[in-house]
Amino acid sequence: MPTERHSGPIVVIGSLNMDLVCRTEQIPQPGQTILGSDFVTIPGGKGANQAVAAAKLLEAASRTQVVMVGRVGDDDFGQRLLNGLKLHKVRSDRVIITEGVASGVAMILVDKMGENSIVVAPGANAHLVPADIDAAESVIRTASVVVLQLEIPLATVQHAIAMCQRLGIHTILDPAPVPPTGLTRAMFGVDLLTPNQGEAERLLDLEPTHTVRLRKIVDPKQIAMDLLARGPKAVVLKLGNRGAMLLDRAGEIEHIKPHKVAAVDTTASGDAFTAALAVAHAEGRSLIESARFANAAGALCCTGFGAQPSLPGREAVEKLLAETPG
Ligand code: RIB
């Protein structure tokens, strides 16, 4: 049983979006109109999802807090997004309400296989500036880990990483969505990088060969090695229904086997995975143990519909791991 190494907060710096979700038989082709069903609005955003996921994955008796740093608009969606954080005991006092700006929204289609396509209109997320990170330095300097994604301005992400490096704080970067310009050298310099295979291929400028249905795969071990050479101290590659691959600078390399689950909706499963890595790090677990824990959290997330409602709790993840260790 791991002992809790830090009681410092898990700080998540990133986006909050209201997800506008519609189920469809299939994702439409360009120029095609199709009928969907079940339109719903669900709190999401990669940052907020990771914060809520981390809070749900902490042990009930844990003293570790989760703190969200981000921006919402001064609209109804913004209030609902803040309520979503509070409901899961995520500290929201570092989320700034931005006057005269709409909250971020994500238009999501989920097909009958549970696969999705997402377009994000960043809204207030685009207003999170480096000065907001400076304003949160007092909490960041106490963090056990800082988690970032790429739905906020890249200059802000880079500024936060530089601050964490100066303060010696462990950083996890989920490079999603991959910007058209890729990552700067400084952004690669995190402690842990957690792309999925498609993101990894874009980061490495490879021809995207991965499609879930055809299972056509570039060797994930090679991808992880090529990413590690760009600067992170460790890489955990999320492979969806093929599990995960981890690689670190000490030469540790491991394929984590997938859990067999019935996928309903894959939205936020990558967020659950990254959040679980952060929780496991805060608890002092090894990278392999952390990746197994994360692999189970990501798999369980696929079994529910919507982003935040489908994020699994600690008990469910422990149960799955006890049944099939991965
Ligand atoms: O990772 C899933 C999330 O991506 C959704 O909740 C959506 O808001 C987009 O940010």
Short mmCIF file of C-alpha atoms and ligand atoms in Angstrom, two decimals:
data_model
loop_
_atom_site.label_atom_id
_atom_site.label_comp_id
_atom_site.label_asym_id
_atom_site.label_seq_id
_atom_site.Cartn_x
_atom_site.Cartn_y
_atom_site.Cartn_z
CA MET A 1 0.00 0.00 0.00
CA PRO A 2 1.62 3.31 -1.00
CA THR A 3 2.11 5.88 1.74
CA GLU A 4 1.05 9.42 1.01
CA ARG A 5 4.25 11.28 0.14
CA HIS A 6 2.88 14.79 -0.27
CA SER A 7 -0.16 16.39 1.19
CA GLY A 8 0.32 19.37 -1.15
CA PRO A 9 -2.56 20.00 -3.52
CA ILE A 10 -2.93 18.62 -7.01
CA VAL A 11 -3.13 21.81 -9.08
CA VAL A 12 -4.81 21.59 -12.49
CA ILE A 13 -4.22 24.53 -14.84
CA GLY A 14 -6.52 24.43 -17.85
CA SER A 15 -9.85 24.68 -19.56
CA LEU A 16 -13.46 24.52 -18.42
CA ASN A 17 -16.05 23.92 -21.16
CA MET A 18 -19.74 23.26 -21.29
CA ASP A 19 -20.08 20.20 -23.51
CA LEU A 20 -22.95 20.34 -26.04
CA VAL A 21 -23.34 16.64 -26.74
CA CYS A 22 -25.39 14.81 -29.33
CA ARG A 23 -25.47 11.09 -30.07
CA THR A 24 -25.42 10.04 -33.71
CA GLU A 25 -25.24 6.74 -35.59
CA GLN A 26 -21.98 7.86 -37.13
CA ILE A 27 -19.88 11.01 -37.32
CA PRO A 28 -21.11 12.89 -40.45
CA GLN A 29 -18.89 13.36 -43.51
CA PRO A 30 -18.10 16.95 -44.64
CA GLY A 31 -21.22 18.37 -46.31
CA GLN A 32 -23.49 15.65 -44.90
CA THR A 33 -26.52 16.31 -42.66
CA ILE A 34 -27.69 13.53 -40.37
CA LEU A 35 -30.19 13.25 -37.53
CA GLY A 36 -28.92 12.76 -34.01
CA SER A 37 -30.59 12.11 -30.67
CA ASP A 38 -30.32 12.96 -26.96
CA PHE A 39 -28.90 16.49 -27.03
CA VAL A 40 -27.51 17.33 -23.57
CA THR A 41 -25.25 19.92 -21.94
CA ILE A 42 -22.68 18.39 -19.60
CA PRO A 43 -19.81 20.07 -17.67
CA GLY A 44 -16.49 19.26 -19.31
CA GLY A 45 -13.25 20.80 -20.53
CA LYS A 46 -10.01 18.86 -20.29
CA GLY A 47 -8.79 20.89 -17.31
CA ALA A 48 -12.00 20.69 -15.30
CA ASN A 49 -12.44 17.01 -16.17
CA GLN A 50 -8.95 16.27 -14.87
CA ALA A 51 -9.58 18.24 -11.68
CA VAL A 52 -12.89 16.45 -11.00
CA ALA A 53 -11.36 13.08 -11.92
CA ALA A 54 -8.47 13.63 -9.50
CA ALA A 55 -10.89 14.59 -6.70
CA LYS A 56 -12.95 11.44 -7.33
CA LEU A 57 -9.84 9.25 -7.40
CA LEU A 58 -8.36 10.45 -4.11
CA GLU A 59 -8.87 8.11 -1.17
CA ALA A 60 -11.81 9.16 0.99
CA ALA A 61 -9.50 9.90 3.93
CA SER A 62 -6.95 11.82 1.85
CA ARG A 63 -5.94 15.30 3.02
CA THR A 64 -4.89 16.23 -0.52
CA GLN A 65 -6.92 18.98 -2.13
CA VAL A 66 -7.48 19.54 -5.84
CA VAL A 67 -7.23 23.16 -6.99
CA MET A 68 -8.43 24.33 -10.42
CA VAL A 69 -6.77 27.34 -12.08
CA GLY A 70 -8.69 28.66 -15.10
CA ARG A 71 -11.32 31.06 -16.39
CA VAL A 72 -15.04 30.91 -17.11
CA GLY A 73 -17.32 33.56 -18.59
CA ASP A 74 -19.90 35.60 -16.65
CA ASP A 75 -22.75 33.48 -18.05
CA ASP A 76 -24.98 30.59 -16.93
CA PHE A 77 -22.57 28.01 -18.29
CA GLY A 78 -19.81 29.56 -16.18
CA GLN A 79 -21.92 29.17 -13.02
CA ARG A 80 -22.74 25.56 -13.90
CA LEU A 81 -19.07 24.81 -14.50
CA LEU A 82 -18.14 26.28 -11.11
CA ASN A 83 -20.95 24.28 -9.47
CA GLY A 84 -19.58 21.11 -11.13
CA LEU A 85 -16.22 21.72 -9.44
CA LYS A 86 -17.78 22.48 -6.05
CA LEU A 87 -19.97 19.37 -6.24
CA HIS A 88 -16.81 17.27 -6.40
CA LYS A 89 -14.94 19.31 -3.76
CA VAL A 90 -12.50 20.83 -6.23
CA ARG A 91 -11.27 24.22 -4.98
CA SER A 92 -12.53 26.83 -7.45
CA ASP A 93 -11.26 30.03 -5.79
CA ARG A 94 -8.54 30.27 -8.50
CA VAL A 95 -11.08 30.16 -11.34
CA ILE A 96 -11.59 33.71 -12.54
CA ILE A 97 -14.99 34.85 -13.82
CA THR A 98 -14.25 36.91 -16.92
CA GLU A 99 -16.67 39.77 -17.52
CA GLY A 100 -18.27 40.18 -20.94
CA VAL A 101 -16.91 36.87 -22.23
CA ALA A 102 -18.68 33.57 -22.91
CA SER A 103 -17.56 30.40 -21.18
CA GLY A 104 -15.77 27.79 -23.28
CA VAL A 105 -18.02 25.32 -25.07
CA ALA A 106 -17.28 22.02 -26.80
CA MET A 107 -19.50 20.62 -29.55
CA ILE A 108 -19.32 16.85 -29.23
CA LEU A 109 -20.74 14.08 -31.39
CA VAL A 110 -20.68 10.54 -30.01
CA ASP A 111 -21.28 7.67 -32.44
CA LYS A 112 -22.73 4.23 -31.77
CA MET A 113 -19.23 2.78 -31.16
CA GLY A 114 -18.65 5.34 -28.39
CA GLU A 115 -16.11 7.25 -30.48
CA ASN A 116 -16.38 11.04 -30.53
CA SER A 117 -15.43 14.12 -32.48
CA ILE A 118 -15.02 17.43 -30.66
CA VAL A 119 -14.78 21.09 -31.67
CA VAL A 120 -13.94 23.53 -28.87
CA ALA A 121 -14.80 27.26 -28.90
CA PRO A 122 -12.40 28.39 -26.14
CA GLY A 123 -14.25 31.54 -24.96
CA ALA A 124 -12.95 32.52 -21.51
CA ASN A 125 -10.26 29.82 -21.61
CA ALA A 126 -8.41 31.93 -24.19
CA HIS A 127 -8.19 34.73 -21.59
CA LEU A 128 -6.09 32.75 -19.12
CA VAL A 129 -2.82 34.69 -19.28
CA PRO A 130 0.63 34.24 -17.70
CA ALA A 131 -0.26 36.91 -15.10
CA ASP A 132 -3.05 34.60 -13.86
CA ILE A 133 -0.43 31.91 -13.25
CA ASP A 134 1.71 34.44 -11.35
CA ALA A 135 -1.34 35.29 -9.26
CA ALA A 136 -1.70 31.60 -8.37
CA GLU A 137 1.99 31.12 -7.49
CA SER A 138 1.32 30.86 -3.75
CA VAL A 139 -0.74 27.71 -4.31
CA ILE A 140 1.39 26.33 -7.15
CA ARG A 141 4.52 26.45 -4.95
CA THR A 142 2.84 24.10 -2.44
CA ALA A 143 1.64 21.58 -5.07
CA SER A 144 2.54 17.91 -5.07
CA VAL A 145 1.96 17.97 -8.83
CA VAL A 146 0.76 20.43 -11.48
CA VAL A 147 -1.29 19.09 -14.39
CA LEU A 148 -1.66 20.96 -17.72
CA GLN A 149 -3.34 20.43 -21.09
CA LEU A 150 -3.50 22.61 -24.24
CA GLU A 151 -6.97 24.21 -24.38
CA ILE A 152 -5.57 27.45 -22.91
CA PRO A 153 -3.02 29.80 -24.54
CA LEU A 154 0.31 28.08 -25.15
CA ALA A 155 2.20 31.05 -23.70
CA THR A 156 0.36 30.44 -20.43
CA VAL A 157 1.20 26.74 -20.45
CA GLN A 158 4.83 27.54 -21.13
CA HIS A 159 4.88 30.14 -18.35
CA ALA A 160 3.38 27.65 -15.88
CA ILE A 161 5.91 24.96 -16.81
CA ALA A 162 8.78 27.44 -16.36
CA MET A 163 7.41 28.43 -12.95
CA CYS A 164 7.12 24.80 -11.85
CA GLN A 165 10.66 24.08 -13.01
CA ARG A 166 11.94 27.07 -11.02
CA LEU A 167 10.03 25.88 -7.94
CA GLY A 168 10.92 22.19 -8.41
CA ILE A 169 7.28 21.12 -8.79
CA HIS A 170 6.45 17.89 -10.67
CA THR A 171 4.65 18.61 -13.98
CA ILE A 172 2.36 16.44 -16.09
CA LEU A 173 1.43 17.68 -19.57
CA ASP A 174 -1.46 16.10 -21.45
CA PRO A 175 -0.69 17.52 -24.92
CA ALA A 176 -4.29 17.71 -26.07
CA PRO A 177 -5.28 19.11 -28.45
CA VAL A 178 -1.93 19.17 -30.27
CA PRO A 179 -1.39 22.71 -31.60
CA PRO A 180 -0.74 23.06 -35.36
CA THR A 181 2.73 24.39 -34.50
CA GLY A 182 3.52 21.42 -32.23
CA LEU A 183 5.20 21.90 -28.86
CA THR A 184 8.12 24.16 -28.08
CA ARG A 185 11.27 22.65 -26.61
CA ALA A 186 10.36 24.21 -23.26
CA MET A 187 6.94 22.51 -23.27
CA PHE A 188 8.54 19.13 -23.91
CA GLY A 189 10.62 19.67 -20.76
CA VAL A 190 7.97 18.36 -18.35
CA ASP A 191 8.33 15.47 -15.93
CA LEU A 192 5.64 13.38 -17.58
CA LEU A 193 4.03 13.65 -21.04
CA THR A 194 0.73 11.76 -21.57
CA PRO A 195 -0.43 11.81 -25.21
CA ASN A 196 -2.68 9.29 -26.89
CA GLN A 197 -1.29 7.66 -30.01
CA GLY A 198 -2.84 10.14 -32.45
CA GLU A 199 -1.47 13.08 -30.45
CA ALA A 200 1.94 11.44 -30.21
CA GLU A 201 2.04 10.97 -33.99
CA ARG A 202 1.13 14.63 -34.53
CA LEU A 203 3.79 15.73 -32.01
CA LEU A 204 6.37 13.72 -33.92
CA ASP A 205 5.07 14.94 -37.28
CA LEU A 206 4.37 11.38 -38.40
CA GLU A 207 1.76 10.47 -40.98
CA PRO A 208 -1.30 9.67 -38.85
CA THR A 209 -1.67 5.94 -39.37
CA HIS A 210 -3.65 5.07 -36.27
CA THR A 211 -7.32 4.36 -36.65
CA VAL A 212 -9.13 2.56 -33.89
CA ARG A 213 -11.24 0.47 -36.21
CA LEU A 214 -8.51 -0.71 -38.55
CA ARG A 215 -6.06 -1.21 -35.66
CA LYS A 216 -3.24 -0.11 -37.93
CA ILE A 217 -0.46 0.78 -35.57
CA VAL A 218 2.95 2.45 -35.59
CA ASP A 219 5.09 0.69 -32.98
CA PRO A 220 4.12 2.43 -29.72
CA LYS A 221 7.49 1.60 -28.17
CA GLN A 222 9.23 3.53 -30.95
CA ILE A 223 6.82 6.43 -30.56
CA ALA A 224 7.46 6.59 -26.81
CA MET A 225 11.22 6.50 -27.41
CA ASP A 226 11.05 9.27 -30.00
CA LEU A 227 8.97 11.42 -27.65
CA LEU A 228 11.32 10.84 -24.73
CA ALA A 229 14.17 12.07 -26.93
CA ARG A 230 12.35 15.43 -27.23
CA GLY A 231 12.84 16.20 -23.53
CA PRO A 232 10.27 14.85 -21.04
CA LYS A 233 11.58 12.75 -18.12
CA ALA A 234 8.95 10.09 -18.81
CA VAL A 235 6.22 9.30 -21.33
CA VAL A 236 3.01 7.39 -20.76
CA LEU A 237 1.34 6.70 -24.09
CA LYS A 238 -2.41 6.13 -23.86
CA LEU A 239 -3.35 3.40 -26.33
CA GLY A 240 -7.09 3.21 -25.66
CA ASN A 241 -8.32 -0.35 -26.10
CA ARG A 242 -4.69 -1.49 -26.43
CA GLY A 243 -3.73 -0.33 -22.92
CA ALA A 244 -0.73 1.94 -22.38
CA MET A 245 3.03 2.08 -22.90
CA LEU A 246 5.36 3.74 -20.43
CA LEU A 247 8.97 4.73 -20.81
CA ASP A 248 11.28 6.74 -18.58
CA ARG A 249 14.85 8.01 -18.62
CA ALA A 250 16.03 5.21 -16.35
CA GLY A 251 15.17 2.86 -19.24
CA GLU A 252 12.05 1.48 -17.61
CA ILE A 253 9.71 0.36 -20.39
CA GLU A 254 6.44 -1.46 -19.90
CA HIS A 255 3.31 -2.25 -21.87
CA ILE A 256 0.24 -2.08 -19.62
CA LYS A 257 -2.46 -4.47 -20.82
CA PRO A 258 -5.94 -3.12 -21.58
CA HIS A 259 -9.01 -3.82 -19.45
CA LYS A 260 -11.90 -5.25 -21.43
CA VAL A 261 -14.88 -2.93 -20.97
CA ALA A 262 -18.01 -2.19 -22.99
CA ALA A 263 -17.39 1.32 -24.33
CA VAL A 264 -20.39 3.65 -24.29
CA ASP A 265 -18.56 6.96 -24.77
CA THR A 266 -14.80 7.56 -24.78
CA THR A 267 -15.16 11.27 -23.92
CA ALA A 268 -12.85 12.25 -21.01
CA SER A 269 -11.27 8.82 -20.69
CA GLY A 270 -7.90 10.42 -21.48
CA ASP A 271 -8.64 12.99 -18.77
CA ALA A 272 -9.42 10.28 -16.21
CA PHE A 273 -6.15 8.58 -17.19
CA THR A 274 -4.02 11.72 -16.75
CA ALA A 275 -5.73 12.66 -13.48
CA ALA A 276 -5.08 9.17 -12.12
CA LEU A 277 -1.38 9.56 -12.91
CA ALA A 278 -1.39 12.80 -10.90
CA VAL A 279 -3.16 11.20 -7.93
CA ALA A 280 -0.80 8.21 -7.97
CA HIS A 281 2.20 10.53 -8.12
CA ALA A 282 0.89 12.51 -5.13
CA GLU A 283 0.54 9.21 -3.28
CA GLY A 284 4.17 8.31 -3.98
CA ARG A 285 3.52 5.37 -6.30
CA SER A 286 6.04 4.18 -8.88
CA LEU A 287 5.44 5.08 -12.53
CA ILE A 288 4.42 1.50 -13.36
CA GLU A 289 1.90 1.36 -10.52
CA SER A 290 0.66 4.81 -11.52
CA ALA A 291 0.19 3.74 -15.14
CA ARG A 292 -1.77 0.63 -14.08
CA PHE A 293 -4.03 2.76 -11.88
CA ALA A 294 -4.48 5.25 -14.74
CA ASN A 295 -5.18 2.54 -17.30
CA ALA A 296 -8.03 1.24 -15.13
CA ALA A 297 -9.44 4.74 -14.56
CA GLY A 298 -9.39 5.48 -18.30
CA ALA A 299 -11.09 2.18 -19.14
CA LEU A 300 -13.89 2.69 -16.60
CA CYS A 301 -14.55 6.21 -17.86
CA CYS A 302 -15.50 4.76 -21.28
CA THR A 303 -18.37 2.82 -19.71
CA GLY A 304 -20.42 5.94 -18.90
CA PHE A 305 -21.90 8.74 -21.01
CA GLY A 306 -20.62 12.33 -20.90
CA ALA A 307 -17.44 13.86 -19.48
CA GLN A 308 -17.68 14.58 -15.75
CA PRO A 309 -20.57 12.20 -14.92
CA SER A 310 -18.57 9.25 -16.29
CA LEU A 311 -15.35 9.89 -14.34
CA PRO A 312 -14.81 6.87 -12.08
CA GLY A 313 -14.35 6.95 -8.31
CA ARG A 314 -11.54 5.37 -6.33
CA GLU A 315 -13.52 2.33 -5.25
CA ALA A 316 -14.47 1.31 -8.81
CA VAL A 317 -10.88 1.64 -9.99
CA GLU A 318 -9.51 -0.42 -7.06
CA LYS A 319 -12.16 -3.07 -7.75
CA LEU A 320 -11.27 -3.33 -11.45
CA LEU A 321 -7.56 -3.55 -10.58
CA ALA A 322 -8.22 -6.28 -8.04
CA GLU A 323 -10.19 -8.27 -10.64
CA THR A 324 -7.77 -7.75 -13.55
CA PRO A 325 -4.48 -6.12 -12.49
CA GLY A 326 -3.51 -5.14 -16.09
O1 RIB B 1 -11.35 15.46 -23.10
C1 RIB B 1 -12.73 15.66 -23.22
C2 RIB B 1 -13.04 17.12 -23.23
O2 RIB B 1 -12.49 17.70 -24.38
C3 RIB B 1 -14.50 17.44 -23.27
O3 RIB B 1 -15.10 17.49 -22.01
C4 RIB B 1 -14.52 18.76 -24.03
O4 RIB B 1 -14.90 19.84 -23.26
C5 RIB B 1 -13.13 18.93 -24.60
O5 RIB B 1 -12.42 19.86 -23.91
#
